Coordinates of C-alpha atoms in Angstrom, one line a residue:
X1 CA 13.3 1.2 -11.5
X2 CA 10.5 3.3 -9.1
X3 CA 6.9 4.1 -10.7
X4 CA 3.9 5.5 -8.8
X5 CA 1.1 6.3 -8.8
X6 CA 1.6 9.3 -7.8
X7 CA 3.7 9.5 -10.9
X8 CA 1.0 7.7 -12.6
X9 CA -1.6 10.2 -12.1
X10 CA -0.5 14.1 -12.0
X11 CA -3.8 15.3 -13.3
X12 CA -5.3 13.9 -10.0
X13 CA -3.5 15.9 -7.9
X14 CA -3.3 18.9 -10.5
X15 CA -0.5 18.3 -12.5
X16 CA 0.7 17.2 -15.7
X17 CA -0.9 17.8 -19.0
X18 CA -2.1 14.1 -19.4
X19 CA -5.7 12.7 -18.8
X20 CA -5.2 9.6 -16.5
X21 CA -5.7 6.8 -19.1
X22 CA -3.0 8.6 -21.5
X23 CA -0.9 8.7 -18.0
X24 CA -1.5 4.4 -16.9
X25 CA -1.2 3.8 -21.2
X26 CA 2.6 5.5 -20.3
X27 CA 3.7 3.5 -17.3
X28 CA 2.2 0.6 -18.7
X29 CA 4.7 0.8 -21.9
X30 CA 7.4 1.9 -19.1
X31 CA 7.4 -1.0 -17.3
X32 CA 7.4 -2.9 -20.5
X33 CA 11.0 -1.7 -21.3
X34 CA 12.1 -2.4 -17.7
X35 CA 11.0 -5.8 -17.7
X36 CA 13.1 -6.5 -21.4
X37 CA 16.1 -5.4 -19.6
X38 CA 15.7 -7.6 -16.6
X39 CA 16.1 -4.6 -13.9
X40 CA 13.8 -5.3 -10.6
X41 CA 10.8 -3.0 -10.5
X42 CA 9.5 -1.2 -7.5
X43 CA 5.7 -0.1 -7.8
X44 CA 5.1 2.5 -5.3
X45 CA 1.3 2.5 -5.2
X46 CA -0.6 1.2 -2.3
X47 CA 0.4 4.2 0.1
X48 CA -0.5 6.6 -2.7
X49 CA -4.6 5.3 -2.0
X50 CA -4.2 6.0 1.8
X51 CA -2.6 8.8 1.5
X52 CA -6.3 10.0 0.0
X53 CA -7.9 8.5 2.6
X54 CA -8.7 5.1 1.1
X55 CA -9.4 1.7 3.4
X56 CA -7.0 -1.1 4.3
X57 CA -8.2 -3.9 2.2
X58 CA -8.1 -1.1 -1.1
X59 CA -4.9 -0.9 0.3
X60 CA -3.9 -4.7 -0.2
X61 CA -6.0 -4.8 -3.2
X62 CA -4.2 -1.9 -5.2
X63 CA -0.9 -3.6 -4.0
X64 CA -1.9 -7.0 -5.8
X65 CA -3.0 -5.6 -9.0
X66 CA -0.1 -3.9 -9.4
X67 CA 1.8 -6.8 -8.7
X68 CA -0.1 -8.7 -11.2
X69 CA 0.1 -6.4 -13.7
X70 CA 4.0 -6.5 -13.4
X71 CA 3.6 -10.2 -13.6
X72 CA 2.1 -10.1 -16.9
X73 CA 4.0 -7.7 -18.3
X74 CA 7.5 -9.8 -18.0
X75 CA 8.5 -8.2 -14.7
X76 CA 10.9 -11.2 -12.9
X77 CA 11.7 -9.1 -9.4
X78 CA 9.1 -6.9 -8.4
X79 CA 9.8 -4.8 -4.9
X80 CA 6.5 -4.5 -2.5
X81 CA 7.1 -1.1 -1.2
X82 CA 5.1 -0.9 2.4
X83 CA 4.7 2.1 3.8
X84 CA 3.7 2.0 8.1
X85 CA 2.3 5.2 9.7
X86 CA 0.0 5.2 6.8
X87 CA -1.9 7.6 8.1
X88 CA 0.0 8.1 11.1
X89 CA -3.0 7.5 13.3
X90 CA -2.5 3.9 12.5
X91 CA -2.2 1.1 15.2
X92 CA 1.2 -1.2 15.3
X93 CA -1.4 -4.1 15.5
X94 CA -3.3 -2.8 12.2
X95 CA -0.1 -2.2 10.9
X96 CA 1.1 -5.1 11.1
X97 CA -1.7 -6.7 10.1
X98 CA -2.2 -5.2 7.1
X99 CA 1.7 -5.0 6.2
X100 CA 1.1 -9.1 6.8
X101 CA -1.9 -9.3 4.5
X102 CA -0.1 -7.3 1.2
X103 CA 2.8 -9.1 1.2
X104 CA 0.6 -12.5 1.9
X105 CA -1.4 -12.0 -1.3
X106 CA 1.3 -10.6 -3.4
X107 CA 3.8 -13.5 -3.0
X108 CA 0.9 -15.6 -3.6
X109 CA 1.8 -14.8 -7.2
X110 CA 5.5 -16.0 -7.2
X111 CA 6.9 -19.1 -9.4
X112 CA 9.9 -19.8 -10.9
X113 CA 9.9 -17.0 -13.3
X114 CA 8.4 -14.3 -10.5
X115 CA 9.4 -13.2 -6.9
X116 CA 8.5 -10.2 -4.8
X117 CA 10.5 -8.8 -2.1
X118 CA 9.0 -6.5 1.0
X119 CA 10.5 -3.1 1.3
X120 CA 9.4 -1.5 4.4
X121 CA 10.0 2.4 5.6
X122 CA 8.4 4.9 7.9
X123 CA 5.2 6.5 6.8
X124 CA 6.0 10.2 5.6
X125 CA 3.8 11.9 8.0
X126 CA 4.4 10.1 11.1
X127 CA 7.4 11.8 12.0
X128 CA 7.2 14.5 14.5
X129 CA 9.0 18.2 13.6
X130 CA 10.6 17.6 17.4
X131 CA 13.9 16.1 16.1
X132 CA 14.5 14.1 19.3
X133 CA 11.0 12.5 19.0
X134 CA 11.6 11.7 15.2
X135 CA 14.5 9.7 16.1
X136 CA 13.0 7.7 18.8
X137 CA 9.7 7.1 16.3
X138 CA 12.7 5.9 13.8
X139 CA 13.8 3.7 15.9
X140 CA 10.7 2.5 16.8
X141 CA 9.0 1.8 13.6
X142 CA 12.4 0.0 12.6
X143 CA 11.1 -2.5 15.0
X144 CA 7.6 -2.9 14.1
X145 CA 9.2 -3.7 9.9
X146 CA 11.0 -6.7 11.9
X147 CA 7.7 -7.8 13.3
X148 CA 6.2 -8.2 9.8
X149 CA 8.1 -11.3 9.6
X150 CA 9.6 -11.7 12.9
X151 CA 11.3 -15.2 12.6
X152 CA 12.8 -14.4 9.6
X153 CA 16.7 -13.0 9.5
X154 CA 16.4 -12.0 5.9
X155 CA 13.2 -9.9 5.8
X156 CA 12.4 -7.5 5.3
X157 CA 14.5 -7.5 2.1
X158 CA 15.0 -3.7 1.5
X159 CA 14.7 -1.0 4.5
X160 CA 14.3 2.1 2.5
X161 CA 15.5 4.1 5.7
X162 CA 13.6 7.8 5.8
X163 CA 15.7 10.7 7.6
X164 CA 14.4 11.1 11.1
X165 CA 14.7 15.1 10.0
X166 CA 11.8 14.2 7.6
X167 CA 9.3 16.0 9.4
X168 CA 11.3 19.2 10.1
X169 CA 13.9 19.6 7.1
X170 CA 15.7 18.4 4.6
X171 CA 18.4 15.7 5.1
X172 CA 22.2 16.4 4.7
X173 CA 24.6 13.7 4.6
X174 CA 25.5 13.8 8.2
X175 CA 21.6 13.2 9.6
X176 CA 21.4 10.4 6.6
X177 CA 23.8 8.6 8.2
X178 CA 22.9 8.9 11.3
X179 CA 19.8 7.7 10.2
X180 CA 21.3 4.7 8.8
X181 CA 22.6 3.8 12.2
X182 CA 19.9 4.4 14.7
X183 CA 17.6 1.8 12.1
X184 CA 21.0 -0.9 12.1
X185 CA 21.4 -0.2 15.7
X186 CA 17.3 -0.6 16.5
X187 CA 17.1 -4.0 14.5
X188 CA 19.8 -5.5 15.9
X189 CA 18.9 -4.4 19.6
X190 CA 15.2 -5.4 18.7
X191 CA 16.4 -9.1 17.6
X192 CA 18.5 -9.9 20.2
X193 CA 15.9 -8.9 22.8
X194 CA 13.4 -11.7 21.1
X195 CA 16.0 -13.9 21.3
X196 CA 16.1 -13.4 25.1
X197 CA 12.7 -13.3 25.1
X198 CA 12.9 -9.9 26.6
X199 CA 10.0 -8.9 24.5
X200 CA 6.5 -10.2 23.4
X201 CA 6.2 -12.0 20.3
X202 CA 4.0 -10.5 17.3
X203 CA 4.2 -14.2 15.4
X204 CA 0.9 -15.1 17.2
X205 CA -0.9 -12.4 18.3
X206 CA -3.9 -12.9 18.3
X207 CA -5.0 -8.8 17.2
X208 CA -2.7 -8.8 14.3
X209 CA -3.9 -12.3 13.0
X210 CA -7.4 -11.7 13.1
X211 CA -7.0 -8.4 11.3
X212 CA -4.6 -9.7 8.5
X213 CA -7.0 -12.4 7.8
X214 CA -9.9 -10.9 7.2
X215 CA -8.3 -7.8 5.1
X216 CA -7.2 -10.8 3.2
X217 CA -11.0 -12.4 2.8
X218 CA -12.5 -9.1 2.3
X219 CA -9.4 -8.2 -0.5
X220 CA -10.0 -11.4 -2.1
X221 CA -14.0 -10.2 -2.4
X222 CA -12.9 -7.1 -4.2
X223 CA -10.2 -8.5 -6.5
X224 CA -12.4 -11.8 -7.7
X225 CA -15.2 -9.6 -8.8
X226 CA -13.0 -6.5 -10.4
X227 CA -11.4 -9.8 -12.4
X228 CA -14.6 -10.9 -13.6
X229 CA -15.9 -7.1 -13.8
X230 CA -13.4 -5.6 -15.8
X231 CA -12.4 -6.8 -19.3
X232 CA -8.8 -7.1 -19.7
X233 CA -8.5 -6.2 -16.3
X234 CA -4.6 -5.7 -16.2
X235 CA -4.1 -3.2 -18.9
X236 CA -4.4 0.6 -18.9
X237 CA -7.6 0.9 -19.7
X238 CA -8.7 -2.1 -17.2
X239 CA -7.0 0.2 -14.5
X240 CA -9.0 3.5 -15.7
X241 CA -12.0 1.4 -15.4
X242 CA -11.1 0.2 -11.9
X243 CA -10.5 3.3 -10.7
X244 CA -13.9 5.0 -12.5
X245 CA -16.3 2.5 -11.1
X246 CA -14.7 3.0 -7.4
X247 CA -13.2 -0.3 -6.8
X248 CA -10.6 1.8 -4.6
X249 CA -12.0 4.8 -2.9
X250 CA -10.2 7.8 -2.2
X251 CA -12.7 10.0 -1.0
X252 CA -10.0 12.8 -0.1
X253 CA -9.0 12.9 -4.0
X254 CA -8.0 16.6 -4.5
X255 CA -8.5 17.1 -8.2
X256 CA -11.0 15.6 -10.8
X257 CA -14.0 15.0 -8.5
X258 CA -16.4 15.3 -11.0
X259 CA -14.6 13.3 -13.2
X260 CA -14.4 10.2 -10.9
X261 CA -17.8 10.8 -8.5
X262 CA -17.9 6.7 -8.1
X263 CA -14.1 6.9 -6.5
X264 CA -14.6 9.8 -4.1
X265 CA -18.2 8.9 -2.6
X266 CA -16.9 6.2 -0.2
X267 CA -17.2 7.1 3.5
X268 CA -13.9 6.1 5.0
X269 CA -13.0 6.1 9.2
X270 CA -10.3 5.5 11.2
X271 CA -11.4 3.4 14.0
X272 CA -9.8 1.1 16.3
X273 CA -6.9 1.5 14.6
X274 CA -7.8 0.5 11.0
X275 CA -9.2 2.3 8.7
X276 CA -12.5 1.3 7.4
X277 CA -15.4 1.7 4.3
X278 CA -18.2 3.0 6.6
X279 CA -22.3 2.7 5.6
X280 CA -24.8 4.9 7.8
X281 CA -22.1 4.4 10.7
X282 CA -21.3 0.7 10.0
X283 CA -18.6 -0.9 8.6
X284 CA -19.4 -1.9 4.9
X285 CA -18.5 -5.4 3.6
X286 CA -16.8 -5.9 0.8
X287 CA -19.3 -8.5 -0.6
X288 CA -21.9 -5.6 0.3
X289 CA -20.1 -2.8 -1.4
X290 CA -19.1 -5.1 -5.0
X291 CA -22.7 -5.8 -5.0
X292 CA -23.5 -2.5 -4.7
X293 CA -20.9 -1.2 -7.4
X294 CA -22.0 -3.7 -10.3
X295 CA -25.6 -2.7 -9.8
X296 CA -25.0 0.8 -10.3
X297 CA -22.8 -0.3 -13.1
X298 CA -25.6 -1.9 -14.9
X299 CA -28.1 0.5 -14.3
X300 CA -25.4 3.1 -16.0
X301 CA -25.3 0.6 -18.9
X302 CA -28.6 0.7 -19.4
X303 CA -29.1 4.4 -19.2

């Protein structure tokens, strides 16, 4: 089973008759009936924040609470769905960094009775309309998912493998299958040239490690305080009240701006690769911006 936000939250984008809570109350009671029949769930939701512009840590921190809130809703298997390219501008090291730092703090929730496994697929508006390009960015990008975990000969788990015609046209069954076979054929060329060493490895660079940890730290900031912020945090109201207060920006939001001024005023930039929560030109922290958010919150509660 696939929910999204994107399915979650029609009215944002100007569909569906439902108000957003009445949409989250929905999914919530969906994934409730796919956890009683044991079926792995797939929660595509952190691409849906950049593709509205939101930062890299909202990123990893929409990831987790829609993790969690599988968690505690009986989910067993969930599948981490990363989207790369996202937006297309993106870096390989940011990239990987933050594909690193999601599925870090997500397995961080596995036990016995819970365990997540990383999906990875090329970004839907990375690939170019010149079909000959497209397939050489396929093949490319099929290398940077084995990077995420390069020493490992099982991940990533799923490769949900996008139709290098993506970009131009719809797929037939002929260009499917060749894209099936330039991604088998790129991951198995891409592997053997670590093993001769023909290539540099991504386990330690330096870039990609500083980058994934602090998205980490600065996630961690954001979900610690919406934890404590937010009564009953994981439940469909806890997620309208997330997304009201502007815990996760999406300052490109088409729809509903007046409804949700808190989630659209964030100032967002790609720079160096990443994309950031910008203040008067500098990068905002995310200690800076929570302690900025509950202020405004109580001042609102007082009013």
């Amino acid at each position: 089973y696939t929910l999204s936000l994107h399915d979650a939250l029609p009215i944002l984008d100007g569909r569906g008759e439902l108000n957003l809570l009445e949409n989250l109350t929905e999914h919530f009671e969906a994934i409730k009936y796919i956890a009683k029949t044991g079926k792995p769930y797939e929660a595509n939701v952190a691409h849906h924040f950049a593709f509205r512009s939101s930062d890299d840590v909202s990123y990893v921190v929409s990831a987790f609470l829609a993790a969690k809130a599988a968690k505690k809703l009986g989910i067993k298997h969930f599948v981490l769905q990363i989207m790369l390219n996202d937006p297309k501008h993106t870096s390989a090291i940011n990239d990987l960094a933050k594909a690193r730092a999601t599925l870090s703090i997500v397995k961080s929730l596995e036990d016995s009775d819970y365990k997540a496994f990383l999906q990875t697929r090329v970004g839907l508006s990375y690939l170019s309309h010149n079909i000959d390009k497209a397939k050489k960015q396929l093949a490319s990008v099929t290398a940077l998912m084995d990077d995420i975990e390069p020493f490992n000969n099982q991940s990533p788990d799923i490769i949900h493998v996008v139709s290098y015609s993506e970009g131009n046209d719809l797929a037939t069954p002929e260009i499917i299958d060749e894209s099936i076979k330039i991604t088998l054929h790129s991951l198995n060329k891409y592997r053997e040239y670590r093993e001769k060493g023909w290539i540099d490895s991504m386990d330690e660079n330096q870039d990609v490690n500083k980058r994934m940890l602090y998205l980490i730290n600065e996630a961690k900031i954001v979900i610690n305080t919406v934890e404590i912020t937010i009564k009953d945090t994981y439940s469909p109201q806890g997620f309208y009240d997330i997304f009201k207060m502007g815990f996760l920006p999406v300052p490109q939001l088409m729809y509903c701006r007046e409804e949700f001024p808190e989630a659209v005023k964030w100032n967002t930039k790609l720079r160096n690769g990443g994309v950031d929560i910008y203040l008067d030109d500098k990068i905002i922290s995310a200690k800076e911006r929570m302690n900025l958010i509950i202020r405004r919150n109580i001042r609102n509660d007082k009013n």
